[in-house]
């Protein structure tokens, strides 16, 4: 009975030690949040070098619609991005182009590439202090995308450019 008691105590200690080891491993994993980048609407405040734009944006079924509200000179300029095509409309004129033939550095192309990068690679945002962050890279740009703890976009910064997009009044549609 003394031998059985010692075996029982040894097994109990082993179970406790293994449990603590497993808990330590779990503590090393980074917590992540899946970004919400579809079926949302928001006001985009864009600063790109010396230029500032504000526009109402809707992303639904992976199609993006952006309508400029400021500056006044190009108010109502609309961009619709769907199936690798950009359709630009302004005062009754319309132009459709392939997204891949868009000019390098065009804001809509940069945003499209970043969104596709995150969705295609199923990237999750790492929890960092009060927000969640994705530091990623498209074929052309490195970026930092900040999300709320619930996964809604807050801010996108593109390295090596002066592009910053703030997402205001974000709602799920």
PDB file of C-alpha atoms in Angstrom:
ATOM      1  CA  UNK A   1       0.000   0.000   0.000  1.00  0.00           C
ATOM      2  CA  UNK A   2       2.982   2.328   0.632  1.00  0.00           C
ATOM      3  CA  UNK A   3       4.209   1.724  -2.954  1.00  0.00           C
ATOM      4  CA  UNK A   4       0.725   2.408  -4.375  1.00  0.00           C
ATOM      5  CA  UNK A   5       0.527   5.620  -2.345  1.00  0.00           C
ATOM      6  CA  UNK A   6       3.925   6.800  -3.737  1.00  0.00           C
ATOM      7  CA  UNK A   7       2.869   5.936  -7.293  1.00  0.00           C
ATOM      8  CA  UNK A   8      -0.384   7.871  -6.781  1.00  0.00           C
ATOM      9  CA  UNK A   9       1.502  10.933  -5.451  1.00  0.00           C
ATOM     10  CA  UNK A  10       4.008  10.753  -8.344  1.00  0.00           C
ATOM     11  CA  UNK A  11       1.216  10.595 -10.941  1.00  0.00           C
ATOM     12  CA  UNK A  12      -0.578  13.497  -9.236  1.00  0.00           C
ATOM     13  CA  UNK A  13       2.613  15.622  -9.334  1.00  0.00           C
ATOM     14  CA  UNK A  14       3.169  14.704 -12.984  1.00  0.00           C
ATOM     15  CA  UNK A  15      -0.388  15.769 -13.892  1.00  0.00           C
ATOM     16  CA  UNK A  16       0.045  19.087 -12.071  1.00  0.00           C
ATOM     17  CA  UNK A  17       3.412  19.708 -13.755  1.00  0.00           C
ATOM     18  CA  UNK A  18       1.991  18.905 -17.224  1.00  0.00           C
ATOM     19  CA  UNK A  19      -1.025  21.156 -16.595  1.00  0.00           C
ATOM     20  CA  UNK A  20       1.238  24.056 -15.631  1.00  0.00           C
ATOM     21  CA  UNK A  21       3.394  23.467 -18.719  1.00  0.00           C
ATOM     22  CA  UNK A  22       0.332  23.526 -21.006  1.00  0.00           C
ATOM     23  CA  UNK A  23      -0.909  26.740 -19.359  1.00  0.00           C
ATOM     24  CA  UNK A  24       2.497  28.355 -19.892  1.00  0.00           C
ATOM     25  CA  UNK A  25       2.406  27.437 -23.588  1.00  0.00           C
ATOM     26  CA  UNK A  26      -1.081  28.898 -23.984  1.00  0.00           C
ATOM     27  CA  UNK A  27       0.083  32.142 -22.418  1.00  0.00           C
ATOM     28  CA  UNK A  28       2.740  32.562 -25.101  1.00  0.00           C
ATOM     29  CA  UNK A  29       0.278  32.704 -28.003  1.00  0.00           C
ATOM     30  CA  UNK A  30      -0.671  36.156 -29.213  1.00  0.00           C
ATOM     31  CA  UNK A  31      -4.335  37.033 -29.097  1.00  0.00           C
ATOM     32  CA  UNK A  32      -5.851  38.112 -32.410  1.00  0.00           C
ATOM     33  CA  UNK A  33      -9.036  39.601 -33.787  1.00  0.00           C
ATOM     34  CA  UNK A  34     -10.479  38.941 -37.238  1.00  0.00           C
ATOM     35  CA  UNK A  35     -10.898  42.281 -39.062  1.00  0.00           C
ATOM     36  CA  UNK A  36     -14.353  43.203 -40.353  1.00  0.00           C
ATOM     37  CA  UNK A  37     -13.730  44.409 -43.907  1.00  0.00           C
ATOM     38  CA  UNK A  38     -16.974  43.497 -45.664  1.00  0.00           C
ATOM     39  CA  UNK A  39     -20.565  44.672 -45.311  1.00  0.00           C
ATOM     40  CA  UNK A  40     -19.549  47.908 -43.581  1.00  0.00           C
ATOM     41  CA  UNK A  41     -20.025  51.604 -44.270  1.00  0.00           C
ATOM     42  CA  UNK A  42     -17.919  54.502 -43.019  1.00  0.00           C
ATOM     43  CA  UNK A  43     -16.637  57.983 -43.673  1.00  0.00           C
ATOM     44  CA  UNK A  44     -13.067  57.876 -44.950  1.00  0.00           C
ATOM     45  CA  UNK A  45     -10.837  60.828 -44.096  1.00  0.00           C
ATOM     46  CA  UNK A  46      -7.866  60.601 -46.426  1.00  0.00           C
ATOM     47  CA  UNK A  47      -4.640  62.591 -46.186  1.00  0.00           C
ATOM     48  CA  UNK A  48      -2.235  61.956 -49.062  1.00  0.00           C
ATOM     49  CA  UNK A  49       0.686  64.350 -49.084  1.00  0.00           C
ATOM     50  CA  UNK A  50      -0.737  67.855 -49.413  1.00  0.00           C
ATOM     51  CA  UNK A  51      -4.198  66.595 -50.413  1.00  0.00           C
ATOM     52  CA  UNK A  52      -7.150  65.884 -48.140  1.00  0.00           C
ATOM     53  CA  UNK A  53     -10.325  64.050 -49.138  1.00  0.00           C
ATOM     54  CA  UNK A  54     -13.417  62.936 -47.285  1.00  0.00           C
ATOM     55  CA  UNK A  55     -15.809  60.405 -48.690  1.00  0.00           C
ATOM     56  CA  UNK A  56     -18.665  58.113 -47.826  1.00  0.00           C
ATOM     57  CA  UNK A  57     -17.658  54.517 -48.336  1.00  0.00           C
ATOM     58  CA  UNK A  58     -19.507  51.241 -48.440  1.00  0.00           C
ATOM     59  CA  UNK A  59     -18.002  47.796 -48.769  1.00  0.00           C
ATOM     60  CA  UNK A  60     -20.559  45.079 -49.443  1.00  0.00           C
ATOM     61  CA  UNK A  61     -20.142  41.685 -51.061  1.00  0.00           C
ATOM     62  CA  UNK A  62     -16.462  42.651 -51.518  1.00  0.00           C
ATOM     63  CA  UNK A  63     -17.404  45.584 -53.782  1.00  0.00           C
ATOM     64  CA  UNK A  64     -16.214  49.056 -52.739  1.00  0.00           C
ATOM     65  CA  UNK A  65     -18.115  52.284 -53.392  1.00  0.00           C
ATOM     66  CA  UNK A  66     -16.497  55.620 -52.507  1.00  0.00           C
ATOM     67  CA  UNK A  67     -18.258  58.975 -53.007  1.00  0.00           C
ATOM     68  CA  UNK A  68     -16.196  62.128 -52.461  1.00  0.00           C
ATOM     69  CA  UNK A  69     -17.862  64.673 -50.154  1.00  0.00           C
ATOM     70  CA  UNK A  70     -14.858  67.032 -49.807  1.00  0.00           C
ATOM     71  CA  UNK A  71     -13.159  68.942 -51.370  1.00  0.00           C
ATOM     72  CA  UNK A  72     -16.100  70.755 -52.907  1.00  0.00           C
ATOM     73  CA  UNK A  73     -14.394  70.926 -56.341  1.00  0.00           C
ATOM     74  CA  UNK A  74     -14.791  67.156 -56.857  1.00  0.00           C
ATOM     75  CA  UNK A  75     -17.812  66.509 -54.641  1.00  0.00           C
ATOM     76  CA  UNK A  76     -19.852  63.521 -55.864  1.00  0.00           C
ATOM     77  CA  UNK A  77     -16.929  61.959 -57.758  1.00  0.00           C
ATOM     78  CA  UNK A  78     -17.711  58.269 -57.326  1.00  0.00           C
ATOM     79  CA  UNK A  79     -15.501  55.186 -57.503  1.00  0.00           C
ATOM     80  CA  UNK A  80     -17.021  51.714 -57.726  1.00  0.00           C
ATOM     81  CA  UNK A  81     -14.599  48.829 -57.434  1.00  0.00           C
ATOM     82  CA  UNK A  82     -15.870  45.361 -58.298  1.00  0.00           C
ATOM     83  CA  UNK A  83     -14.372  42.268 -59.893  1.00  0.00           C
ATOM     84  CA  UNK A  84     -10.961  43.920 -60.512  1.00  0.00           C
ATOM     85  CA  UNK A  85     -12.561  46.900 -62.284  1.00  0.00           C
ATOM     86  CA  UNK A  86     -12.755  50.541 -61.214  1.00  0.00           C
ATOM     87  CA  UNK A  87     -15.671  52.540 -62.546  1.00  0.00           C
ATOM     88  CA  UNK A  88     -15.183  56.288 -61.998  1.00  0.00           C
ATOM     89  CA  UNK A  89     -18.197  58.569 -62.430  1.00  0.00           C
ATOM     90  CA  UNK A  90     -18.439  62.351 -62.306  1.00  0.00           C
ATOM     91  CA  UNK A  91     -21.188  64.668 -63.593  1.00  0.00           C
ATOM     92  CA  UNK A  92     -22.532  62.110 -66.046  1.00  0.00           C
ATOM     93  CA  UNK A  93     -19.151  60.974 -67.354  1.00  0.00           C
ATOM     94  CA  UNK A  94     -17.973  57.450 -66.680  1.00  0.00           C
ATOM     95  CA  UNK A  95     -14.691  55.613 -67.126  1.00  0.00           C
ATOM     96  CA  UNK A  96     -14.044  51.931 -66.434  1.00  0.00           C
ATOM     97  CA  UNK A  97     -10.505  50.598 -66.050  1.00  0.00           C
ATOM     98  CA  UNK A  98      -8.862  47.427 -64.857  1.00  0.00           C
ATOM     99  CA  UNK A  99      -7.647  47.775 -61.251  1.00  0.00           C
ATOM    100  CA  UNK A 100      -4.272  46.263 -62.150  1.00  0.00           C
ATOM    101  CA  UNK A 101      -3.648  48.876 -64.840  1.00  0.00           C
ATOM    102  CA  UNK A 102      -4.361  51.719 -62.404  1.00  0.00           C
ATOM    103  CA  UNK A 103      -1.585  54.164 -61.724  1.00  0.00           C
ATOM    104  CA  UNK A 104       0.854  53.107 -59.008  1.00  0.00           C
ATOM    105  CA  UNK A 105       0.105  55.210 -55.942  1.00  0.00           C
ATOM    106  CA  UNK A 106      -3.593  55.777 -56.699  1.00  0.00           C
ATOM    107  CA  UNK A 107      -5.445  55.781 -53.361  1.00  0.00           C
ATOM    108  CA  UNK A 108      -8.214  53.449 -54.530  1.00  0.00           C
ATOM    109  CA  UNK A 109      -5.659  50.944 -55.841  1.00  0.00           C
ATOM    110  CA  UNK A 110      -3.642  51.044 -52.614  1.00  0.00           C
ATOM    111  CA  UNK A 111      -6.763  50.508 -50.498  1.00  0.00           C
ATOM    112  CA  UNK A 112      -7.951  47.717 -52.811  1.00  0.00           C
ATOM    113  CA  UNK A 113      -4.546  45.973 -52.631  1.00  0.00           C
ATOM    114  CA  UNK A 114      -4.413  46.200 -48.815  1.00  0.00           C
ATOM    115  CA  UNK A 115      -7.964  44.865 -48.397  1.00  0.00           C
ATOM    116  CA  UNK A 116      -7.251  42.007 -50.824  1.00  0.00           C
ATOM    117  CA  UNK A 117      -4.000  41.220 -49.013  1.00  0.00           C
ATOM    118  CA  UNK A 118      -5.779  40.875 -45.663  1.00  0.00           C
ATOM    119  CA  UNK A 119      -8.737  38.902 -47.027  1.00  0.00           C
ATOM    120  CA  UNK A 120      -6.703  36.591 -49.301  1.00  0.00           C
ATOM    121  CA  UNK A 121      -4.178  35.727 -46.590  1.00  0.00           C
ATOM    122  CA  UNK A 122      -6.872  35.635 -43.866  1.00  0.00           C
ATOM    123  CA  UNK A 123      -4.700  37.869 -41.702  1.00  0.00           C
ATOM    124  CA  UNK A 124      -5.858  38.555 -38.154  1.00  0.00           C
ATOM    125  CA  UNK A 125      -5.022  41.695 -36.201  1.00  0.00           C
ATOM    126  CA  UNK A 126      -2.821  41.225 -33.128  1.00  0.00           C
ATOM    127  CA  UNK A 127      -4.140  42.746 -29.929  1.00  0.00           C
ATOM    128  CA  UNK A 128      -1.824  45.558 -28.832  1.00  0.00           C
ATOM    129  CA  UNK A 129      -2.763  47.678 -25.823  1.00  0.00           C
ATOM    130  CA  UNK A 130      -6.206  49.175 -26.574  1.00  0.00           C
ATOM    131  CA  UNK A 131      -6.353  48.404 -30.327  1.00  0.00           C
ATOM    132  CA  UNK A 132      -5.493  45.628 -32.762  1.00  0.00           C
ATOM    133  CA  UNK A 133      -2.848  45.992 -35.463  1.00  0.00           C
ATOM    134  CA  UNK A 134      -1.902  44.332 -38.733  1.00  0.00           C
ATOM    135  CA  UNK A 135       1.555  45.121 -40.061  1.00  0.00           C
ATOM    136  CA  UNK A 136       1.517  43.745 -43.590  1.00  0.00           C
ATOM    137  CA  UNK A 137       2.968  44.023 -47.059  1.00  0.00           C
ATOM    138  CA  UNK A 138       1.373  44.026 -50.480  1.00  0.00           C
ATOM    139  CA  UNK A 139       3.448  43.630 -53.646  1.00  0.00           C
ATOM    140  CA  UNK A 140       4.115  47.381 -53.579  1.00  0.00           C
ATOM    141  CA  UNK A 141       3.622  48.734 -50.057  1.00  0.00           C
ATOM    142  CA  UNK A 142       4.155  48.010 -46.394  1.00  0.00           C
ATOM    143  CA  UNK A 143       1.243  49.053 -44.216  1.00  0.00           C
ATOM    144  CA  UNK A 144      -0.036  49.345 -40.683  1.00  0.00           C
ATOM    145  CA  UNK A 145      -3.783  48.812 -40.307  1.00  0.00           C
ATOM    146  CA  UNK A 146      -5.314  49.579 -36.900  1.00  0.00           C
ATOM    147  CA  UNK A 147      -8.613  48.014 -35.822  1.00  0.00           C
ATOM    148  CA  UNK A 148     -10.856  48.305 -32.781  1.00  0.00           C
ATOM    149  CA  UNK A 149     -11.023  45.317 -30.398  1.00  0.00           C
ATOM    150  CA  UNK A 150     -14.258  44.340 -32.177  1.00  0.00           C
ATOM    151  CA  UNK A 151     -12.440  44.229 -35.550  1.00  0.00           C
ATOM    152  CA  UNK A 152     -13.750  47.456 -37.109  1.00  0.00           C
ATOM    153  CA  UNK A 153     -11.193  49.556 -39.039  1.00  0.00           C
ATOM    154  CA  UNK A 154      -9.805  52.702 -37.396  1.00  0.00           C
ATOM    155  CA  UNK A 155      -6.755  53.815 -39.403  1.00  0.00           C
ATOM    156  CA  UNK A 156      -4.567  52.721 -42.305  1.00  0.00           C
ATOM    157  CA  UNK A 157      -1.016  54.046 -42.744  1.00  0.00           C
ATOM    158  CA  UNK A 158       1.085  53.213 -45.787  1.00  0.00           C
ATOM    159  CA  UNK A 159       4.838  53.210 -45.184  1.00  0.00           C
ATOM    160  CA  UNK A 160       7.060  55.198 -47.568  1.00  0.00           C
ATOM    161  CA  UNK A 161       4.107  57.351 -48.662  1.00  0.00           C
ATOM    162  CA  UNK A 162       2.252  60.155 -47.023  1.00  0.00           C
ATOM    163  CA  UNK A 163      -1.038  58.231 -47.152  1.00  0.00           C
ATOM    164  CA  UNK A 164      -3.189  57.981 -44.057  1.00  0.00           C
ATOM    165  CA  UNK A 165      -6.845  56.904 -44.034  1.00  0.00           C
ATOM    166  CA  UNK A 166      -8.994  57.295 -40.944  1.00  0.00           C
ATOM    167  CA  UNK A 167     -12.247  55.354 -40.768  1.00  0.00           C
ATOM    168  CA  UNK A 168     -15.013  57.317 -38.998  1.00  0.00           C
ATOM    169  CA  UNK A 169     -18.582  56.333 -38.099  1.00  0.00           C
ATOM    170  CA  UNK A 170     -18.008  52.700 -39.068  1.00  0.00           C
ATOM    171  CA  UNK A 171     -21.167  50.610 -39.042  1.00  0.00           C
ATOM    172  CA  UNK A 172     -21.932  47.033 -40.009  1.00  0.00           C
ATOM    173  CA  UNK A 173     -24.588  46.853 -42.746  1.00  0.00           C
TER     174      UNK A 173
END
